[in-house]
Amino acid sequence: MFSKKLLNNASYYLLWYAKDKDKTKYNQLFIAKDEQWFADNVGSHLWIENPENGESRKVTPEERGNIKELLQNLPNCKLYGTWSLNAQGTEKQKDYTYKGIPYFPPKGTQWKTSYPEGLDRLRDINRLQVEGNNLRFKIYFEDYPVMPQNNLWDKIGAASNKVFVVQTPEEIVKRCVLMTSQPGELVIDITCGGGTSAYVCEEWGRRWITCDTSRVSITVAKQRLMAAGFDYYELAHPEEGVSSGFKYMTVPHVTVRSIANNPEIKAGMKRDQIEAAIRKYADQETLYDQPVPDRNRARVSGPFTVEAVPAPVVRPLHEIPEHGGPGTVQAADQAVARSGETARQRDWRDELLKTGIRGKGGQRIQFSRVEPLPGTRWLHADAETKVEKPERVVVSFGPEHGPLDQRQVPLALEEAQTLVPRPRLVIFAAFEFDPEAAKDIDETNWPGVTLLKAKMNADLLTDDLKKKRASNDSFWLVGQPDVELRHLTSGQDKDKWQVEVRGFDYFNTRTGELVSGGTANIAMWLLDTDYDGRSLYPRQVFFPLADDKGGWARLARTLKAEIDEDAIEQYRGTVSLPFEMGSQKRVAVKIVDDRGIESLKVIRAE
Ligand SMILES: C[S@@+](CC[C@H](N)C(=O)[O-])C[C@H]1O[C@@H](n2cnc3c(N)ncnc32)[C@H](O)[C@@H]1O
């Protein structure tokens, strides 16, 4: 790899793996040629012809340098190149007389076409050209106006309209997807980032799966997909759906053989009849990147789900017997030790001491000491705040590979209640919180003691990343969503329900109190009006921070004719549209703030 000081490094490598090369699917992609490209490639064999009188002449080297100008000066003329009519072999090594002069294939070669019928056919439709002592074949620019895409992908700039810092240009992902898959097939990208792969797959009718360790990435990708609008492409067989493929544009690929062997070409045909016969008989190249659009229809992203991995804990804690045998506490402890979780907790304690916990607006809870707490199972750290009047803090860490489970909350609190002196703060720190656990932490009322949630940065799972990390944001305080569910008792929406998001409550590290943070930092919120307790199915989605170009407004611009502008405006607010209560009699509101931190509030209809 060259540094900036030495030779500039202008290329990247894309690796393409296949389990079995012979079974690998491949759609050849093509690049449109232009006349200059044609001229550059044909080189000194380039001619220009006036179709009206059939006269032609060679293009000079100077003219070849600026083909655009040449064609402007000779607007009705056509460019053609000449190709050799000879191939290796000796079988058809015979004289062919053209315009009274005999031509003989050079030593060791023979005529490429059938002899003499093929050559006669080329002669009859004026596709032969004498150049020097050779008889050659005339190939027009229109005969093959594309060229196969090879493995040098140049002229691809950086991603435009970036939503993610390290976003891959769509063109690269598009080529990979089009080259190696058919509509309806499944594509996985395990490093989602800004969701370019998912976006490109939506556009090109592929199904997709993507994942990322970063909450910011998932938030950005979700928003990008939800606000996207695409062309509608005509299906090859509409009754079979998208997996039947699209209708694609095609281009002819005229070759010497396709003309010489074309039985429809007869002497005495008119020029346009000849052209039609040539095009009909020539191979057609499918342009997989040019499906036929239906301009009367538009498309948005199909439905997709967002899953939090790892999945909830399978084995309830109370089912683990206290003593003896497999599945006992000892066995569970050993499993924990084996998984390295204890070692991780040591790292997390060190990190907590080093970086503290980041709160709102640059606030930070800092610690003068963070130590293990002997004799407790669900409290993993005993700490003291670094302020004038230090206070005792205990921390309960969630698991390394799972969300903090609801059962951990009472177990940790039970232990905290036995501590002397009593802690002032009980902090639950985890990579993810089970929604019910989060609710219990938010709603527990223990006078004099504040319970907080701190979200842990996924980088803490990767030591190598951690050492290089510049930021100190390993732990963030998670606000409590302040959400109201109300029953409408009058007006045209009488008996419907409505939700209002008032923002995040957060812990003010200076005053030690929970205060309301307002709605200013809510990037997105989603409402499930019939929450089943497991998966959140957003029936209304709001982007309060979106400007005129972002969120739904972006989609509205694409789909102008079909979207209600007033509704778009409402979806920028913090009050839901009135809705019928679902059969679960429970709603869920997920709020994502501008840092990408999510929190879920589940409310029962009273
Ligand atoms: C270069 S970005 C991908 C950019 C993406 N192709 C786009 O166009 O936006 C790499 C992504 O991989 C994610 N990542 C890093 N390690 C990961 C892991 N072990 N599992 C899943 N995602 C990971 C990062 O969080 C980051 O979002």
XYZ file of C-alpha atoms and ligand atoms in Angstrom:
633
model
C 0.000 0.000 0.000
C 1.474 3.346 -0.989
C 1.338 6.317 1.291
C 0.344 9.803 0.248
C 4.027 10.721 0.202
C 4.776 8.156 -2.494
C 2.802 7.074 -5.524
C -0.886 7.859 -5.029
C -3.076 4.831 -4.441
C -6.130 5.294 -6.653
C -7.695 1.845 -6.696
C -9.478 -0.521 -4.330
C -9.929 -4.249 -4.707
C -13.244 -6.010 -4.624
C -12.967 -9.711 -3.803
C -15.519 -12.068 -5.324
C -15.785 -15.493 -3.745
C -17.862 -18.433 -4.872
C -18.224 -21.899 -3.405
C -18.087 -23.421 -6.860
C -16.866 -21.248 -9.701
C -18.544 -23.447 -12.317
C -21.950 -23.064 -10.727
C -21.642 -19.357 -10.135
C -24.341 -17.302 -11.764
C -23.182 -14.393 -13.813
C -25.057 -11.713 -15.683
C -22.694 -9.922 -18.041
C -23.097 -6.181 -17.643
C -22.401 -3.763 -20.488
C -21.179 -0.222 -20.758
C -22.558 2.105 -23.418
C -19.897 3.079 -25.941
C -19.705 6.450 -27.554
C -18.332 7.346 -30.973
C -15.041 8.557 -29.556
C -14.525 5.239 -27.776
C -15.317 3.447 -31.051
C -12.821 5.622 -32.935
C -10.101 5.102 -30.329
C -10.542 1.334 -30.472
C -10.805 0.974 -34.231
C -7.767 3.223 -34.674
C -6.404 3.498 -38.206
C -9.172 1.261 -39.586
C -11.792 3.986 -39.120
C -13.872 5.210 -42.077
C -16.711 7.643 -42.621
C -19.503 7.035 -45.082
C -22.206 9.161 -46.650
C -25.245 6.861 -46.814
C -26.915 9.036 -49.448
C -24.346 8.407 -52.176
C -22.500 5.449 -50.625
C -19.160 7.303 -50.811
C -16.681 6.755 -48.023
C -13.169 7.777 -47.010
C -10.707 7.052 -44.249
C -10.803 9.251 -41.157
C -7.491 11.078 -40.713
C -5.484 10.733 -37.471
C -6.279 14.396 -36.642
C -10.006 13.845 -37.156
C -9.868 10.718 -34.989
C -8.791 12.876 -32.062
C -12.082 14.782 -32.100
C -14.851 12.621 -33.471
C -17.575 14.836 -32.077
C -16.387 17.706 -34.247
C -16.098 15.473 -37.322
C -19.687 14.256 -36.937
C -20.891 17.816 -36.389
C -19.253 18.840 -39.661
C -20.648 15.793 -41.512
C -23.995 15.393 -39.762
C -25.558 12.685 -41.956
C -22.492 10.495 -42.184
C -21.885 7.227 -40.365
C -18.706 5.886 -38.800
C -17.540 2.381 -39.473
C -14.453 0.388 -38.774
C -13.050 -2.498 -40.749
C -12.334 -5.916 -39.307
C -10.270 -8.702 -40.682
C -12.160 -11.378 -42.623
C -9.432 -13.949 -42.110
C -9.029 -16.575 -39.448
C -6.511 -19.355 -38.832
C -6.902 -22.427 -41.066
C -6.373 -23.489 -44.636
C -9.626 -25.094 -45.751
C -11.166 -21.958 -47.289
C -7.885 -20.615 -48.577
C -9.157 -19.600 -51.986
C -9.324 -16.544 -54.225
C -12.332 -14.323 -53.886
C -12.905 -11.792 -56.633
C -14.362 -8.468 -55.613
C -14.951 -5.669 -58.136
C -12.795 -7.552 -60.659
C -9.784 -7.987 -58.345
C -8.934 -11.351 -56.738
C -8.125 -11.418 -53.009
C -6.336 -14.272 -51.297
C -6.226 -14.865 -47.487
C -2.691 -14.256 -46.107
C -0.446 -17.272 -45.473
C -1.798 -19.703 -42.863
C -5.264 -18.132 -42.833
C -8.579 -18.720 -44.542
C -11.867 -16.821 -45.021
C -13.793 -16.400 -41.782
C -17.203 -16.867 -43.413
C -18.712 -19.555 -45.595
C -17.122 -19.534 -49.040
C -18.290 -18.063 -51.329
C -21.953 -17.608 -50.089
C -21.047 -15.688 -46.948
C -18.702 -13.380 -48.804
C -21.313 -12.902 -51.542
C -23.869 -11.902 -48.958
C -21.509 -9.359 -47.426
C -20.756 -8.025 -50.897
C -24.469 -7.786 -51.804
C -25.262 -5.592 -48.828
C -22.159 -3.470 -49.172
C -20.361 -4.757 -46.089
C -17.002 -5.340 -47.803
C -14.208 -2.803 -47.833
C -10.847 -2.931 -49.562
C -8.069 -1.624 -47.367
C -4.543 -1.863 -48.799
C -4.345 -5.336 -50.377
C -6.928 -6.826 -48.055
C -10.609 -7.397 -48.209
C -12.192 -6.503 -44.859
C -15.597 -6.444 -43.141
C -17.385 -3.156 -42.383
C -18.714 -2.811 -38.836
C -20.792 0.241 -37.928
C -20.889 1.882 -34.545
C -24.606 0.926 -34.211
C -23.838 -2.755 -34.817
C -22.698 -3.171 -31.220
C -23.181 0.026 -29.253
C -22.033 -1.430 -25.917
C -19.033 -3.241 -24.557
C -18.841 -5.881 -21.842
C -17.996 -4.588 -18.395
C -14.638 -5.967 -17.337
C -12.936 -5.982 -13.954
C -11.621 -2.444 -14.148
C -14.323 -0.243 -12.680
C -13.253 3.302 -13.232
C -15.061 6.616 -13.115
C -16.950 5.731 -9.947
C -16.896 8.735 -7.665
C -17.514 8.823 -3.929
C -21.058 8.151 -2.697
C -23.372 11.091 -3.296
C -26.007 12.354 -0.810
C -24.206 10.499 1.925
C -26.140 9.465 5.020
C -23.226 7.572 6.569
C -19.605 8.618 6.896
C -18.073 5.583 5.251
C -20.800 4.921 2.717
C -20.105 2.733 -0.304
C -21.072 4.275 -3.670
C -24.370 2.759 -4.813
C -22.908 2.028 -8.256
C -20.475 -0.523 -6.811
C -23.093 -2.422 -4.835
C -25.470 -2.202 -7.789
C -22.985 -3.841 -10.141
C -22.269 -6.625 -7.659
C -25.969 -7.293 -7.119
C -26.921 -7.175 -10.802
C -23.972 -9.271 -11.886
C -24.485 -12.101 -9.427
C -28.191 -12.363 -8.640
C -31.674 -12.375 -10.167
C -34.712 -10.426 -8.975
C -36.342 -12.131 -6.000
C -33.073 -13.649 -4.752
C -31.600 -12.988 -1.342
C -28.575 -10.781 -0.636
C -26.900 -10.455 2.763
C -24.602 -7.661 3.857
C -23.252 -8.209 7.348
C -21.896 -4.676 7.674
C -24.932 -2.537 6.992
C -23.483 0.928 7.588
C -25.825 3.364 5.893
C -27.767 0.472 4.346
C -26.523 0.841 0.778
C -26.913 -2.871 0.050
C -30.468 -2.995 1.375
C -31.324 0.163 -0.555
C -29.852 -1.147 -3.800
C -31.636 -4.485 -3.304
C -34.961 -2.723 -2.807
C -34.364 -0.811 -6.005
C -33.501 -3.921 -8.003
C -36.136 -6.278 -6.605
C -33.812 -8.449 -4.528
C -34.660 -9.548 -0.997
C -32.071 -8.630 1.618
C -30.789 -9.145 5.134
C -28.357 -6.783 6.773
C -26.939 -6.274 10.244
C -24.621 -4.014 12.131
C -23.189 -3.659 15.603
C -23.807 0.080 15.527
C -27.139 1.525 16.552
C -26.380 4.628 14.514
C -26.044 2.542 11.385
C -29.360 0.765 11.954
C -31.149 4.043 12.592
C -29.710 5.697 9.519
C -30.415 2.697 7.287
C -33.995 2.385 8.547
C -34.686 5.996 7.754
C -33.020 5.788 4.351
C -35.134 2.786 3.372
C -38.400 4.140 4.681
C -38.013 7.434 2.835
C -36.858 5.910 -0.447
C -38.837 5.996 -3.682
C -38.019 3.874 -6.737
C -39.115 3.384 -10.322
C -41.551 0.576 -10.989
C -40.058 -1.915 -13.450
C -42.210 -4.025 -15.723
C -42.095 -7.713 -14.833
C -41.168 -10.358 -17.383
C -44.170 -12.462 -16.266
C -46.415 -10.371 -14.030
C -48.449 -13.369 -12.881
C -45.282 -14.981 -11.473
C -44.135 -11.938 -9.516
C -40.737 -10.363 -9.219
C -38.782 -13.623 -9.281
C -39.740 -14.007 -12.938
C -37.397 -11.099 -13.596
C -37.891 -7.732 -15.260
C -38.341 -6.818 -18.880
C -34.961 -5.507 -19.941
C -33.745 -3.307 -22.755
C -31.589 -5.163 -25.263
C -29.049 -4.088 -27.876
C -27.958 -5.903 -31.039
C -24.589 -7.577 -31.287
C -23.924 -7.787 -35.026
C -20.952 -9.941 -36.076
C -19.498 -11.051 -39.387
C -21.120 -14.444 -38.925
C -24.537 -13.085 -37.999
C -24.637 -11.278 -41.363
C -22.888 -13.836 -43.533
C -25.162 -16.638 -42.244
C -28.346 -14.556 -42.294
C -30.774 -16.256 -44.704
C -33.132 -13.268 -44.751
C -30.613 -11.010 -46.478
C -31.100 -11.055 -50.227
C -29.435 -9.189 -53.062
C -31.458 -6.158 -54.191
C -32.952 -5.370 -50.764
C -33.266 -1.716 -49.800
C -30.936 -0.363 -47.159
C -33.540 -0.148 -44.358
C -34.758 -3.674 -45.167
C -31.200 -4.913 -44.890
C -30.707 -3.112 -41.577
C -33.925 -4.608 -40.183
C -32.913 -8.115 -41.283
C -29.455 -7.672 -39.738
C -30.850 -6.516 -36.391
C -33.418 -9.323 -36.352
C -30.860 -12.058 -36.898
C -28.101 -10.657 -34.700
C -27.573 -11.772 -31.115
C -29.203 -9.487 -28.582
C -27.400 -8.475 -25.406
C -29.584 -8.043 -22.330
C -28.951 -4.856 -20.390
C -29.548 -6.026 -16.813
C -29.118 -2.512 -15.527
C -31.804 -1.156 -17.832
C -35.160 -2.687 -16.936
C -38.165 -1.143 -18.666
C -39.814 1.346 -16.286
C -43.558 1.803 -16.008
C -43.770 5.582 -15.732
C -47.313 5.462 -14.360
C -46.289 3.703 -11.203
C -43.860 4.368 -8.391
C -42.554 2.138 -5.652
C -41.480 2.442 -2.036
C -39.501 -0.036 0.050
C -41.331 -3.260 0.824
C -42.125 -4.111 4.458
C -39.132 -5.150 6.559
C -38.542 -6.016 10.181
C -35.793 -4.888 12.513
C -34.673 -7.525 14.960
C -32.464 -6.998 17.961
C -29.865 -9.698 18.279
C -28.966 -11.430 20.528
C -32.370 -12.950 21.225
C -33.840 -12.838 24.711
C -32.471 -15.256 27.296
C -34.014 -18.673 26.899
C -33.691 -20.152 30.374
C -35.527 -18.347 33.179
C -33.291 -17.709 36.182
C -35.732 -19.169 38.691
C -35.574 -22.473 36.841
C -31.881 -22.879 37.587
C -31.700 -25.135 40.713
C -29.585 -23.881 43.598
C -27.258 -26.871 44.064
C -25.794 -29.899 42.391
C -25.563 -31.406 38.910
C -25.760 -29.927 35.459
C -27.887 -26.804 35.221
C -27.080 -25.765 38.781
C -25.809 -22.391 39.915
C -22.262 -23.777 40.060
C -22.564 -25.080 36.539
C -24.004 -21.742 35.434
C -21.127 -19.929 37.167
C -18.635 -22.129 35.407
C -20.332 -21.409 32.125
C -20.146 -17.707 32.874
C -16.468 -18.007 33.732
C -15.815 -20.016 30.587
C -17.584 -17.459 28.436
C -15.160 -14.893 29.791
C -17.937 -12.712 31.111
C -16.224 -12.113 34.436
C -13.081 -11.012 32.661
C -15.216 -8.702 30.539
C -16.798 -7.225 33.654
C -13.340 -6.343 34.916
C -12.696 -4.500 31.650
C -16.033 -2.761 31.887
C -15.288 -1.617 35.453
C -11.927 -0.227 34.302
C -13.612 1.568 31.431
C -16.280 2.964 33.733
C -13.609 4.397 35.997
C -11.773 5.841 33.015
C -14.632 7.361 31.056
C -17.555 7.671 33.457
C -21.075 7.780 32.052
C -22.033 10.338 29.458
C -25.275 12.182 30.061
C -27.191 14.831 28.220
C -25.492 17.956 26.866
C -21.947 16.906 27.681
C -22.691 16.044 31.308
C -20.825 13.103 32.747
C -21.063 11.008 35.912
C -17.465 10.431 36.956
C -16.121 8.030 39.478
C -13.209 8.215 41.861
C -13.240 4.438 42.297
C -14.973 1.471 40.710
C -14.402 -1.899 42.367
C -15.897 -5.376 42.426
C -18.506 -5.960 45.093
C -17.851 -9.122 47.108
C -20.735 -11.378 48.061
C -23.207 -10.212 45.455
C -24.250 -11.998 42.318
C -26.259 -9.412 40.443
C -24.344 -6.297 41.408
C -20.980 -6.217 39.710
C -19.420 -2.932 40.741
C -19.286 -0.675 43.756
C -18.310 2.874 42.926
C -18.085 6.377 44.294
C -18.909 9.545 42.391
C -16.119 12.030 41.875
C -17.763 15.154 43.331
C -17.399 17.276 46.407
C -19.774 15.091 48.390
C -19.123 11.604 46.998
C -22.039 9.194 46.810
C -22.190 5.445 46.671
C -23.158 3.890 43.335
C -23.681 0.215 42.492
C -23.724 -1.201 38.999
C -25.430 -4.262 37.567
C -24.061 -5.234 34.167
C -26.199 -6.962 31.566
C -24.875 -10.026 29.773
C -22.289 -9.926 27.036
C -24.462 -11.680 24.465
C -28.031 -10.774 25.311
C -30.278 -8.002 26.488
C -30.564 -7.271 30.184
C -33.408 -9.500 31.255
C -36.411 -8.410 33.315
C -35.592 -10.942 36.055
C -32.222 -9.339 36.721
C -33.842 -6.104 37.941
C -35.513 -7.387 41.159
C -32.554 -9.683 41.884
C -30.097 -6.781 41.716
C -32.390 -4.520 43.724
C -32.815 -7.177 46.412
C -29.042 -7.258 46.814
C -28.803 -3.468 46.776
C -31.303 -3.255 49.629
C -28.993 -5.250 51.887
C -26.070 -2.859 51.384
C -24.885 -0.530 54.111
C -24.506 2.347 53.508
C -27.381 2.449 51.080
C -26.339 3.399 47.530
C -27.604 6.650 46.101
C -27.641 5.357 42.516
C -28.270 1.889 41.106
C -27.095 1.763 37.517
C -28.082 -0.981 35.109
C -25.549 -1.013 32.300
C -26.177 -3.160 29.227
C -25.768 -3.374 25.470
C -29.523 -3.843 25.131
C -32.438 -3.751 27.519
C -35.373 -6.061 27.342
C -38.347 -3.655 27.086
C -39.956 -5.074 30.225
C -36.681 -4.726 32.147
C -36.413 -1.114 30.988
C -39.974 -0.468 32.118
C -39.300 -1.942 35.570
C -36.137 0.137 35.985
C -37.998 3.280 34.900
C -40.998 2.663 37.125
C -39.411 1.386 40.343
C -39.931 3.865 43.114
C -37.332 3.573 45.891
C -37.289 6.799 47.890
C -33.808 8.296 48.085
C -32.366 5.917 45.489
C -32.353 6.610 41.748
C -32.323 3.781 39.237
C -30.673 4.531 35.916
C -30.075 2.771 32.645
C -26.737 3.152 30.872
C -26.307 1.845 27.398
C -22.930 0.285 26.698
C -21.131 0.940 23.440
C -20.805 -2.216 21.334
C -17.120 -1.356 20.868
C -16.627 -2.700 24.394
C -17.021 -6.163 22.909
C -14.010 -5.717 20.700
C -10.811 -5.044 22.578
C -8.793 -4.198 19.526
C -11.230 -1.483 18.535
C -11.381 -0.138 22.060
C -7.679 0.613 22.229
C -7.895 2.697 19.112
C -11.090 4.457 19.998
C -10.794 8.206 20.172
C -14.061 8.953 21.906
C -14.844 8.378 25.533
C -18.420 7.372 24.965
C -18.461 3.831 26.301
C -21.478 4.372 28.562
C -24.461 6.585 27.867
C -27.351 7.388 30.118
C -30.556 6.287 28.484
C -33.455 8.650 28.973
C -36.876 7.468 29.942
C -39.380 8.120 27.219
C -42.114 10.403 28.427
C -45.165 9.255 26.524
C -48.866 9.805 27.042
C -51.607 7.532 25.727
C -55.015 9.178 25.691
C -58.508 8.069 24.914
C -60.361 10.584 22.742
C -63.783 11.235 24.206
C -65.199 13.772 21.753
C -64.964 15.019 18.175
C -64.919 13.061 14.962
C -62.333 10.623 16.332
C -64.346 9.875 19.459
C -63.380 6.539 21.010
C -60.123 6.386 19.118
C -56.755 6.706 20.848
C -53.818 9.000 20.432
C -50.230 9.022 21.636
C -48.118 12.039 22.420
C -44.380 11.850 22.873
C -43.129 14.487 25.231
C -39.497 13.551 24.968
C -36.894 11.824 27.031
C -36.562 12.254 30.722
C -32.937 12.236 31.655
C -30.760 12.267 34.703
C -29.102 15.586 35.372
C -25.698 14.612 36.681
C -25.182 18.024 38.279
C -28.359 18.167 40.307
C -28.820 14.407 40.657
C -32.428 14.619 39.464
C -34.496 13.280 36.629
C -35.639 16.115 34.396
C -37.662 16.280 31.215
C -35.549 16.700 28.121
C -38.300 17.834 25.766
C -38.760 16.688 22.218
C -35.855 18.517 20.591
C -33.589 15.487 20.209
C -36.042 12.911 18.904
C -34.843 11.840 15.482
C -37.526 9.238 14.926
C -40.332 7.542 16.765
C -42.424 4.555 15.883
C -45.825 3.561 17.157
C -47.232 0.055 17.297
C -50.935 0.374 18.108
C -51.316 -3.342 18.819
C -48.120 -4.496 20.529
C -47.845 -8.251 21.020
C -45.067 -7.948 23.591
C -42.388 -9.320 21.247
C -41.975 -7.559 17.956
C -42.694 -3.948 17.314
C -44.702 -3.493 14.151
C -44.587 0.219 13.370
C -47.972 1.379 12.112
C -47.048 5.045 12.313
C -43.513 6.418 11.914
C -42.486 9.992 12.678
C -39.343 11.993 11.884
C -39.558 15.119 14.085
C -36.070 16.348 13.161
C -36.476 15.953 9.413
C -36.240 19.113 7.371
C -38.020 19.754 4.068
C -35.605 17.453 2.296
C -35.524 14.570 4.784
C -37.830 11.934 6.250
C -41.199 11.465 4.602
C -40.880 14.797 2.754
C -38.197 13.195 0.644
C -40.557 10.383 -0.257
C -43.400 12.823 -0.801
C -41.354 14.633 -3.405
C -40.786 11.422 -5.333
C -44.401 10.299 -5.089
C -45.997 13.725 -5.337
C -49.254 12.656 -6.927
C -49.998 9.974 -4.398
C -49.142 11.426 -1.027
C -51.246 13.636 1.188
C -49.038 16.616 2.059
C -50.926 17.312 5.302
C -50.320 13.779 6.505
C -46.620 14.200 5.715
C -46.565 17.258 7.931
C -48.263 15.350 10.759
C -45.632 12.630 10.505
C -43.055 15.219 11.429
C -44.673 15.890 14.780
C -44.805 14.312 18.203
C -48.535 13.560 18.340
C -49.785 10.430 16.611
C -52.711 10.209 14.243
C -55.853 8.939 16.010
C -56.041 5.156 15.873
C -58.268 2.238 16.880
C -56.891 0.313 19.845
C -55.722 -3.158 18.781
C -56.834 -6.441 20.311
C -53.754 -6.645 22.589
C -54.983 -3.447 24.299
C -51.366 -2.369 24.490
C -49.320 0.111 22.501
C -45.552 0.399 22.169
C -43.608 3.512 21.327
C -39.992 3.299 20.298
C -38.062 6.536 20.390
C -34.694 6.990 18.741
C -32.752 10.076 19.694
C -30.223 11.943 17.603
C -27.415 9.803 19.051
C -29.187 6.677 17.765
C -30.094 5.561 21.286
C -33.406 3.775 21.363
C -35.866 3.320 24.139
C -39.161 1.574 24.235
C -42.227 2.471 26.215
C -45.062 -0.002 26.476
C -48.399 1.352 27.712
C -51.565 -0.566 28.439
C -54.915 0.921 27.506
C -56.735 1.546 30.761
C -17.663 0.715 6.085
S -19.119 0.553 6.976
C -20.209 -0.122 5.797
C -20.712 0.923 4.867
C -21.840 0.449 3.995
N -21.385 -0.453 2.965
C -22.553 1.649 3.388
O -22.618 1.783 2.194
O -23.013 2.502 4.159
C -18.796 -0.796 8.022
C -19.895 -1.082 9.022
O -19.612 -2.326 9.622
C -20.031 -2.298 10.961
N -19.348 -3.356 11.696
C -18.082 -3.402 12.166
N -17.844 -4.566 12.799
C -18.972 -5.296 12.686
C -19.354 -6.589 13.126
N -18.505 -7.354 13.777
N -20.585 -7.013 12.831
C -21.450 -6.236 12.153
N -21.147 -4.997 11.707
C -19.929 -4.533 11.986
C -19.694 -0.904 11.395
O -20.489 -0.548 12.510
C -20.013 -0.084 10.144
O -21.331 0.405 10.216
